[in-house]
Coordinates of C-alpha atoms in Angstrom, one line a residue:
X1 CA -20.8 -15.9 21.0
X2 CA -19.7 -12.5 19.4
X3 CA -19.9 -10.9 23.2
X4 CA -17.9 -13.2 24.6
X5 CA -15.3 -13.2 21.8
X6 CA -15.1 -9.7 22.5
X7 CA -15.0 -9.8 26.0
X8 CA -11.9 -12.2 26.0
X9 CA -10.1 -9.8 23.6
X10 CA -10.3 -6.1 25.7
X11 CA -9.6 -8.8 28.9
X12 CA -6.8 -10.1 27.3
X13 CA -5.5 -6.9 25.7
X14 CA -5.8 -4.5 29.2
X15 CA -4.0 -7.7 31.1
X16 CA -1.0 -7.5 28.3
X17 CA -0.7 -3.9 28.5
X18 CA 0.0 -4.1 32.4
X19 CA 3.0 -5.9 31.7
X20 CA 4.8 -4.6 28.5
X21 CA 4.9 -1.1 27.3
X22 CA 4.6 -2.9 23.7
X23 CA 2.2 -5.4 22.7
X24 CA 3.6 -8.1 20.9
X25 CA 1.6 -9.5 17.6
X26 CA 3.0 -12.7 15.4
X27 CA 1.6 -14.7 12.5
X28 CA 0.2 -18.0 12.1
X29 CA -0.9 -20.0 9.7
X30 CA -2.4 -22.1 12.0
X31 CA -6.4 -21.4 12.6
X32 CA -7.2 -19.5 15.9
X33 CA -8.9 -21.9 18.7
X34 CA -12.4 -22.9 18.5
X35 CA -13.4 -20.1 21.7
X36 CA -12.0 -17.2 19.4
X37 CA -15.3 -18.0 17.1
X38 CA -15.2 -19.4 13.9
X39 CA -12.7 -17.9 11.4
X40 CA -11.0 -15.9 13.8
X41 CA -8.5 -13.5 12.5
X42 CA -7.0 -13.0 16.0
X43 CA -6.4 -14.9 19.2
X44 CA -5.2 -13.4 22.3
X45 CA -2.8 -15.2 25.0
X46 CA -0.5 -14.1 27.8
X47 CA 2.4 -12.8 25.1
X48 CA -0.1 -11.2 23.1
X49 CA -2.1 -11.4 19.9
X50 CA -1.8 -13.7 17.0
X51 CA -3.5 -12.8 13.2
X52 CA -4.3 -16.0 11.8
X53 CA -3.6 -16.0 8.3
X54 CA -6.4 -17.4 6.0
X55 CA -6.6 -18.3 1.9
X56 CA -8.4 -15.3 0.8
X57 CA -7.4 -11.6 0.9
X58 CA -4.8 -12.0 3.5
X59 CA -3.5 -8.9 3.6
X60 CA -6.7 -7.0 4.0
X61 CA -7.6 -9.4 6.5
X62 CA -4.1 -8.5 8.2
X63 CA -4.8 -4.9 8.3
X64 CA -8.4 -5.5 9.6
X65 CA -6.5 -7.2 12.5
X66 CA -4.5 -4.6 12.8
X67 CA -7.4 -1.8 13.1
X68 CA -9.1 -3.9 15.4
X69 CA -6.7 -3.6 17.9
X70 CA -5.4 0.0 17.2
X71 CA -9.4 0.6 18.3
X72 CA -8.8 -1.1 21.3
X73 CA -6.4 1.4 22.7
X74 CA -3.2 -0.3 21.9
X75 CA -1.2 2.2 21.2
X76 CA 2.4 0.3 20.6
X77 CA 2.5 -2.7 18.7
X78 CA 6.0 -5.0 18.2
X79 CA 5.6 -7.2 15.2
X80 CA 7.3 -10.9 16.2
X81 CA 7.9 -13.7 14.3
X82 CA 9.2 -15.1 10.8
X83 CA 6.2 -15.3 8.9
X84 CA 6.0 -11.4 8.7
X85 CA 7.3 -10.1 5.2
X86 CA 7.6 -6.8 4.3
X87 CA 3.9 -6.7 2.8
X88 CA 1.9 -8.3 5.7
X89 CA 4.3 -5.7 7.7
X90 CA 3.1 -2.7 5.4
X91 CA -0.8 -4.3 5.9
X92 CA -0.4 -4.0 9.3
X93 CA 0.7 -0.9 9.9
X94 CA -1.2 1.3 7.2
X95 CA -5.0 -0.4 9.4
X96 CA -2.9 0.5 12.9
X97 CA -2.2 4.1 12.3
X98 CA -4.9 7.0 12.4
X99 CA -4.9 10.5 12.7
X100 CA -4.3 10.6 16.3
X101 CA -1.6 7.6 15.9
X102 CA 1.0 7.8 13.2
X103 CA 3.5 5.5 14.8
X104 CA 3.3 2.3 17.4
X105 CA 4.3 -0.2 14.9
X106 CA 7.9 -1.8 15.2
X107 CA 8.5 -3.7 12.3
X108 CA 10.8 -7.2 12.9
X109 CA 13.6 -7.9 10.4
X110 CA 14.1 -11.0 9.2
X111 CA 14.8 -12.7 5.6
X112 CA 11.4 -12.2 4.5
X113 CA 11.1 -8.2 4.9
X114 CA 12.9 -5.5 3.6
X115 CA 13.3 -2.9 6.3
X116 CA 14.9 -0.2 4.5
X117 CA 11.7 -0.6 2.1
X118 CA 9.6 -0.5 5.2
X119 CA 11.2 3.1 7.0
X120 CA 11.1 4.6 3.2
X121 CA 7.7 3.5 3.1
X122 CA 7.0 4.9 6.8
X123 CA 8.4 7.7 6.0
X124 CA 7.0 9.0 2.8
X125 CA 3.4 7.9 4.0
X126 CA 3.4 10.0 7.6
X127 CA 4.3 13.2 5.6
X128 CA 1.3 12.4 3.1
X129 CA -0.9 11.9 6.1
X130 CA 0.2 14.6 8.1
X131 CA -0.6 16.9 5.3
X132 CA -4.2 15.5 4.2
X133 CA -5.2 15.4 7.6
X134 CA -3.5 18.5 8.8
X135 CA -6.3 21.7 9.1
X136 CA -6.9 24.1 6.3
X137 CA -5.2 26.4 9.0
X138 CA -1.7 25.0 9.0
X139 CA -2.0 23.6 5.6
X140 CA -2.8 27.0 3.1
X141 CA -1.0 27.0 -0.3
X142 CA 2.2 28.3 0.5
X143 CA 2.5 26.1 3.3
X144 CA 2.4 22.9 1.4
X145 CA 4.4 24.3 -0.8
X146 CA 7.2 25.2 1.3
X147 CA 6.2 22.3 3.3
X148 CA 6.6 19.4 0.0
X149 CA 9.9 21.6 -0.9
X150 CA 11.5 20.9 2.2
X151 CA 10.5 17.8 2.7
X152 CA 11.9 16.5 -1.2
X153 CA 15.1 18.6 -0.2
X154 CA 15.6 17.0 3.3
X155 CA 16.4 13.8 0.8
X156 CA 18.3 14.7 -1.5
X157 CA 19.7 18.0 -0.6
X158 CA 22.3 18.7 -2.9
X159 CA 19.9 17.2 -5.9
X160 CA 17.0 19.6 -5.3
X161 CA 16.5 23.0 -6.3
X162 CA 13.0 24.6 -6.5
X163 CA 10.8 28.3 -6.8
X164 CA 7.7 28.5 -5.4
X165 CA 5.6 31.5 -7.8
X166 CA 3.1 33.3 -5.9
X167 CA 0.0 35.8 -6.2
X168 CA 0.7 38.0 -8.9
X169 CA 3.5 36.8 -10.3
X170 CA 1.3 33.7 -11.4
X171 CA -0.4 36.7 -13.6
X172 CA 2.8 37.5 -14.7
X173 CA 3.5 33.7 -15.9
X174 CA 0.0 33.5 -17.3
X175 CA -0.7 30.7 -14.6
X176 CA -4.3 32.1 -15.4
X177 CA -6.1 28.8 -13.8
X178 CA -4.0 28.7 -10.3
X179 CA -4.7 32.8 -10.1
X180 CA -8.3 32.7 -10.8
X181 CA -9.3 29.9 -8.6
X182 CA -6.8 31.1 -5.2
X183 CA -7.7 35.1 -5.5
X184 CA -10.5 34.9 -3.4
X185 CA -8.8 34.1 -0.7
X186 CA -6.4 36.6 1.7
X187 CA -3.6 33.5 1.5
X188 CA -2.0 33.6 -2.1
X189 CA -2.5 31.0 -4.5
X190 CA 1.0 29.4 -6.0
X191 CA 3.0 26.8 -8.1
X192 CA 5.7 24.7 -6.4
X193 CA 8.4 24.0 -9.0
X194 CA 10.6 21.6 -7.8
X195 CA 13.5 20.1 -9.7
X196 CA 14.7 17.1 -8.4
X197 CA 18.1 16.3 -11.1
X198 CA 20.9 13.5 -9.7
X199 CA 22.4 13.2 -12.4
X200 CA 25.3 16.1 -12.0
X201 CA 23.9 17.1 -15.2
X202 CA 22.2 20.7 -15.2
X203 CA 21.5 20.3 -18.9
X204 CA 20.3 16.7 -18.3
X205 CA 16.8 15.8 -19.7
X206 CA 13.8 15.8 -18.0
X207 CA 12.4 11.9 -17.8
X208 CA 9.3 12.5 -15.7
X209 CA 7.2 15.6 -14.3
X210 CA 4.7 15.2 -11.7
X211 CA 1.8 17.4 -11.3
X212 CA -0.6 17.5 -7.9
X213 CA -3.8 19.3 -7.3
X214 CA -3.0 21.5 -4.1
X215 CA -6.5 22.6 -3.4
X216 CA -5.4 23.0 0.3
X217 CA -9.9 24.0 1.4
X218 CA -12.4 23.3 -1.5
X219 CA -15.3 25.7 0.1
X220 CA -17.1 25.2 -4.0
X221 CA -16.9 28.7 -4.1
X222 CA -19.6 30.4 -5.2
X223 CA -20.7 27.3 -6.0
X224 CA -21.2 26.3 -2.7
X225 CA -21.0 23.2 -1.0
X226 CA -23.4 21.7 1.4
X227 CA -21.8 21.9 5.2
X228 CA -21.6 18.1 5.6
X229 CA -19.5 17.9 2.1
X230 CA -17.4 20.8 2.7
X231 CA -15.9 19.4 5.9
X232 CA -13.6 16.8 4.6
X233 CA -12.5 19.5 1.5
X234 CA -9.5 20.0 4.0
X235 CA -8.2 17.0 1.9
X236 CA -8.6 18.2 -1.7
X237 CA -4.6 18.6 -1.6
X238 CA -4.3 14.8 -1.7
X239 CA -3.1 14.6 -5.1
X240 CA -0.2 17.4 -4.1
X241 CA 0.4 15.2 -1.1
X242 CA 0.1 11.5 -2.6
X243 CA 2.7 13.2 -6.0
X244 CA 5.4 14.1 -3.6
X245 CA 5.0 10.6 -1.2
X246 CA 5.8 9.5 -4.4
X247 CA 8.8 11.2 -5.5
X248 CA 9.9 11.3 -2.3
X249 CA 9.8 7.2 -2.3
X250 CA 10.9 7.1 -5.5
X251 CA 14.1 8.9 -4.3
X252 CA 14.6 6.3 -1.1
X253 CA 13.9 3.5 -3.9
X254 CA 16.9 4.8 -5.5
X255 CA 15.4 6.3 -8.8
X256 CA 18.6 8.3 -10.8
X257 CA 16.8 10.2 -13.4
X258 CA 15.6 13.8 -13.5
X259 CA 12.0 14.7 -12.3
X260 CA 9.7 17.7 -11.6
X261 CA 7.6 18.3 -9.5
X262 CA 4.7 21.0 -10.2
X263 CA 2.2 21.5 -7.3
X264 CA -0.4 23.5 -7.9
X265 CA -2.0 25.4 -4.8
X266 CA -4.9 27.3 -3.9
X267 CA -7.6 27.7 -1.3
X268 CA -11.4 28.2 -3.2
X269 CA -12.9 30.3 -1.3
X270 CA -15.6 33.1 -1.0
X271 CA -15.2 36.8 -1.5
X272 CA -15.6 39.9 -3.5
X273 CA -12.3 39.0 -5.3
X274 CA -13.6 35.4 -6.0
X275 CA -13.7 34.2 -9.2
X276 CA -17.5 34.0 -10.6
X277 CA -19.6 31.6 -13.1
X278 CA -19.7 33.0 -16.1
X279 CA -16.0 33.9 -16.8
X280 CA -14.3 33.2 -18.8
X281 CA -10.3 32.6 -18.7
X282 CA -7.4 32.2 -21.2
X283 CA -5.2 29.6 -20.9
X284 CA -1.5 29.9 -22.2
X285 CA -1.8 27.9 -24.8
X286 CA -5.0 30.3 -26.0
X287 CA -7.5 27.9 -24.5
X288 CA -10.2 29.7 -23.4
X289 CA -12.8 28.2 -20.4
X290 CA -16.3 29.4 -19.5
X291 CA -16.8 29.0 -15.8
X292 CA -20.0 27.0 -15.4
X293 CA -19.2 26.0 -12.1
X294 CA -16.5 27.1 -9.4
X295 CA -16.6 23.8 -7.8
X296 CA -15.0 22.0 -10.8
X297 CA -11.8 23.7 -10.1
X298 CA -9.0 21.3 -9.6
X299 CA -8.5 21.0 -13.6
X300 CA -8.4 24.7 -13.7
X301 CA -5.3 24.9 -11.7
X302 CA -4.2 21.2 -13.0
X303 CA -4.0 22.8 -16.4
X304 CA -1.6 25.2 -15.6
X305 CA 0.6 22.5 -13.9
X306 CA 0.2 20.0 -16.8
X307 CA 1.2 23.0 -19.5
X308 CA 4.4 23.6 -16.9
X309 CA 5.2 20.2 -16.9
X310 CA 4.8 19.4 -21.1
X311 CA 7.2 23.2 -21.1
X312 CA 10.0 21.0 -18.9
X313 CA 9.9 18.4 -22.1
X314 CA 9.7 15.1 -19.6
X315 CA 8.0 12.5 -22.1
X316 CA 6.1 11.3 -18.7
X317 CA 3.1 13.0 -17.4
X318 CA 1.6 11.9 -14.1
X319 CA -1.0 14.5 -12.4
X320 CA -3.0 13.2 -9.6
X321 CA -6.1 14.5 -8.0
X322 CA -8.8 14.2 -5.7
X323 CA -10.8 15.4 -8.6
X324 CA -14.1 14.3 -8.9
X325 CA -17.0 12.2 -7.0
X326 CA -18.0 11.0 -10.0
X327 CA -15.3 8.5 -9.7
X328 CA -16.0 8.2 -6.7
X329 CA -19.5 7.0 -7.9
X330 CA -17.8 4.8 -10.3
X331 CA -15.2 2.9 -8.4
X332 CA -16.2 3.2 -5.0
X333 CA -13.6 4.1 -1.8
X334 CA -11.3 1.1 -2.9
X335 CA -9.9 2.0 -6.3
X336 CA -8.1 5.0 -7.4
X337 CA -9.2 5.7 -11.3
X338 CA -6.7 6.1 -14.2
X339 CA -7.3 7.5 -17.1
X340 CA -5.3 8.4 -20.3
X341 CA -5.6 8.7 -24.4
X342 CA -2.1 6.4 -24.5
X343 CA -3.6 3.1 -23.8
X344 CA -0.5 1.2 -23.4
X345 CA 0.6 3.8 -20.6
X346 CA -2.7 3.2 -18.6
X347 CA -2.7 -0.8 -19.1
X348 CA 1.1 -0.4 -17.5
X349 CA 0.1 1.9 -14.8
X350 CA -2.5 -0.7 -13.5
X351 CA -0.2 -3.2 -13.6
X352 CA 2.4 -0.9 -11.7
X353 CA -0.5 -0.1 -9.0
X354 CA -1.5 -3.8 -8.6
X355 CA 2.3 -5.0 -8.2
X356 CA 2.3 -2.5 -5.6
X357 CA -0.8 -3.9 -3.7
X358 CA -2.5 -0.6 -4.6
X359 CA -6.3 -1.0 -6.5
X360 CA -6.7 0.9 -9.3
X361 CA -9.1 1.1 -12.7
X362 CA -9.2 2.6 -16.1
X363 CA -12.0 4.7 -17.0
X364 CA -12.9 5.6 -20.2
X365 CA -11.1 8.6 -22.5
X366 CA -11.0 9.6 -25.7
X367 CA -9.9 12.6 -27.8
X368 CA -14.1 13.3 -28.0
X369 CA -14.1 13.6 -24.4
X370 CA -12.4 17.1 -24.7
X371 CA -16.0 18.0 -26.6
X372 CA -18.2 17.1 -23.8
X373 CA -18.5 20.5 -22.0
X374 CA -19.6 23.1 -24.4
X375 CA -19.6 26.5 -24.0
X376 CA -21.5 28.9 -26.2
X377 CA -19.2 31.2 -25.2
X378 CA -15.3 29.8 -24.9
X379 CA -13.6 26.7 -26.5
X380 CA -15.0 25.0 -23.5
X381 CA -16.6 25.1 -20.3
X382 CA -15.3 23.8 -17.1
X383 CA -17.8 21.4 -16.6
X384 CA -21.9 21.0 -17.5
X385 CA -24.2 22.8 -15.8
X386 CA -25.5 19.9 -13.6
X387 CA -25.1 17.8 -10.2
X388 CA -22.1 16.3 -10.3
X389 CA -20.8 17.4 -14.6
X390 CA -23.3 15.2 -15.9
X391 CA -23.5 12.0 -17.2
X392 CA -19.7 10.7 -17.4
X393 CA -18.5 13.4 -15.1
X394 CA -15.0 12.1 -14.3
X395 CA -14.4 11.0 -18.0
X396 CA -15.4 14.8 -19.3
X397 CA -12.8 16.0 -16.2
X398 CA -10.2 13.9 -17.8
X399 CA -11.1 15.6 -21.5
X400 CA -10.8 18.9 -20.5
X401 CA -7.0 18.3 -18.6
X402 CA -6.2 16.0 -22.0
X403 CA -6.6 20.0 -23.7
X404 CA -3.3 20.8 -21.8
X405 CA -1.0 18.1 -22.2
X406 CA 1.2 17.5 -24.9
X407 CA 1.7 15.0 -27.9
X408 CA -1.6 14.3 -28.2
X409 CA -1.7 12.6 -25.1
X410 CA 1.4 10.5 -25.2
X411 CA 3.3 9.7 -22.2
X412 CA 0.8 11.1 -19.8
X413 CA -1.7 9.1 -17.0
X414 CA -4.2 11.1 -14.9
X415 CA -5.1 9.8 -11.6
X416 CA -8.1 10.4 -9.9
X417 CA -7.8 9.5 -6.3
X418 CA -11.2 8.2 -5.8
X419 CA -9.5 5.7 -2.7
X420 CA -7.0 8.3 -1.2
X421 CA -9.5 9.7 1.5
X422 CA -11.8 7.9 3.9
X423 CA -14.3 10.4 6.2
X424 CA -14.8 7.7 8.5
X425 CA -12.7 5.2 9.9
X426 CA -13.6 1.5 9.4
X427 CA -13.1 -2.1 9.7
X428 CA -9.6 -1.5 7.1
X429 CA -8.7 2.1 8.0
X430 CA -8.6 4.6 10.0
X431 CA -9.9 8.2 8.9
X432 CA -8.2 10.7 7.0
X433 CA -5.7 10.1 4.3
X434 CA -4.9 6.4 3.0
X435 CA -1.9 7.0 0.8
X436 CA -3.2 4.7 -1.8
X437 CA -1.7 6.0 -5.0
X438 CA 1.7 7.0 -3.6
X439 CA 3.3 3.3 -4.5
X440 CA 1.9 3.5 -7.7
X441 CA 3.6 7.0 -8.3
X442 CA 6.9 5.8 -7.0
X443 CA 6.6 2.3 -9.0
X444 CA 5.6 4.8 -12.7
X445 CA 8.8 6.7 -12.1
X446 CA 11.1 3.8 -11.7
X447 CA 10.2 1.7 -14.5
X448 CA 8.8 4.2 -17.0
X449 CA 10.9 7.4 -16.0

């Protein structure tokens, strides 16, 4: 039965594609006929496909349907109909798109669907993608830098102002963590600084300050990876990435208030100039941090960014970072993890995310947390001297960042972007970057900012 099912579909698909350059796809809540198998998501005729809507996760079903025929071959897809809203649209598109295929959807307007939602949406989720899946080639610290900069500014040009702190001057700023971890390579390590102010106001306060890890190729340094997990590390810029998608749909959204932006970039590489277990480095704010283990070093440079962005004043704090497998261990591919010592902030954020059709889950932190990699021979250490930091890894991650923000903790949310990333693609997604996260940024900023 599943041959045949199969069989009808690529028939029915190649025949379509003879006759329109774009393959039209409507909605039903009808149930697909009994030859499509039981269940059926999708039905095929002479206009097309249908997805058949059904009680339970519809949208995931809806962007199943969608990858199913973006791995058919379909390259150009014109949504029809109007049961489409503006989240079955976004469902669809986000399991149609892949590395290779960042466009083919047209969306349909009707009364159900926001379209100027939609291209903001569009828009601010191709530049993520393009970046996380871009090669450690094209995409080196400055790069993204200059890269995020332009792309904020191309927005809101007369809003945005921004410096971009490089090499040694980082020394000169005491941006110790960004320094240590980027020196090993030939391509400078540096802090994007963005300043993104509508309000007319160049004395205006700060509201919110966002702060991404730009690791733009995670090689473990000295504490080397194993080949087969060092060749997705061209990703470990997703928080940079998924921190601007957000401002930058924050701005489409409309947001008015003041925001930074504080990316913080670096390529972790091998070489005599690399930095080496057992140093030990002083923070600004006098912390001082044993190196245990150079892979743990997306909080090293996420300190320096969180110490920038408590400097700016904003009384909201949101870093995000593809920052440990330990949450991915926790939450799995299909949550992003939150984590923060103000409880009330965290309970919102989740809220924020699941308004936003974006999974995310609080992990445990507490002020002890901070305690949870000694050092015999610094305040701290960067992580424990075991696979993977230990028992609680991502929680002792988040203690160690909570060393760098300010009041105690209030007003700021860590993100760890345990769902931003798949290797493969699958039955949901394609491979390479998912955005997840980037709604839940852009949602923070409007109603907490």
């Amino acid at each position: 039965m599943l041959a045949s099912v199969h069989f009808r579909t690529l028939t029915s698909a190649r025949e379509y594609r003879i006759m329109s350059d774009k393959f039209i796809v409507r909605l039903s809540e009808q149930t697909a006929a009994a030859h499509w198998g039981v269940g059926a998501s999708l039905s095929f005729d002479s206009q097309g496909a249908t997805v058949h809507l059904t009680q339970d996760e519809t949208l995931k079903n809806i962007q199943k349907s969608a990858r199913t025929l973006a791995q058919q071959g379909i390259a150009q897809v014109q949504l029809q109909g109007e049961l489409w809203c503006t989240e079955s649209q976004w469902a669809f598109y986000q399991g149609f798109v892949s590395p290779k295929q960042l466009t083919g959807v047209t969306f349909v307007e009707n009364a159900k669907s926001d379209i100027n939602e939609l291209a903001a949406l569009q828009s601010s989720a191709t530049w993520a993608r393009q970046m996380i899946n871009g090669t450690a080639e094209d995409i080196y610290p400055e790069s993204l830098a200059g890269k995020a900069a332009e792309f904020i500014q191309s927005l809101a040009p007369e809003h945005v102002s921004y410096q971009i702190i490089k090499g040694k001057a980082l020394l000169e700023q005491q941006w110790i963590g960004i320094h240590e971890v980027g020196r090993g390579s030939e391509r400078p390590p540096v802090l994007l600084e963005l300043d993104y102010n509508p309000t007319g106001d160049v004395d205006a306060p700060v509201s919110a300050a966002l702060v991404g890890k730009g690791i733009t190729f995670d090689s473990g340094g000295y504490s080397i990876k194993p080949s087969e997990g060092m060749l997705g590390m061209k990703c470990d810029m997703g928080g940079a990435a998924t921190v601007t998608a957000g401002l930058a749909l924050a701005i489409q959204r409309g947001v008015k208030k003041r925001i930074k932006l504080f990316l913080c970039c670096a390529e972790n590489l091998i070489s005599g100039h690399a930095y080496k277990l057992g140093d030990i480095l002083t923070y600004k704010n006098g912390t001082t941090v044993e190196i245990v283990n150079t892979d743990a070093e997306g909080r090293l440079v996420l300190a320096d960014g969180l110490m920038a962005a408590g400097e700016s004043g904003a009384e909201l704090i949101i870093d995000a970072a593809t920052l440990t497998g330990a949450a991915l261990v926790a939450v799995g591919q299909e949550y992003n993890a939150l984590f923060g010592l103000d409880k009330e902030l965290v309970a919102e954020v989740q809220q924020f995310a699941s308004e936003e059709f974006e999974a995310a889950w609080p992990l445990p932190l507490e002020k002890w947390h901070q305690n949870n990699c000694p050092s015999a021979y610094a305040d701290t250490a960067n992580s424990r001297a075991q696979k993977g930091g230990g028992f609680g890894g991502a929680s002792n991650a988040a203690g160690f960042l909570s060393r760098f923000v300010p009041n105690e903790g209030k007003g700021w949310v860590h993100i760890d972007l345990a769902a931003a990333f798949q290797n493969n693609a699958g039955g949901q997604w394609g491979a390479g970057a998912t955005t997840l996260g980037m709604r839940t940024v852009a949602r923070t900023l409007a109603e907490k900012a």
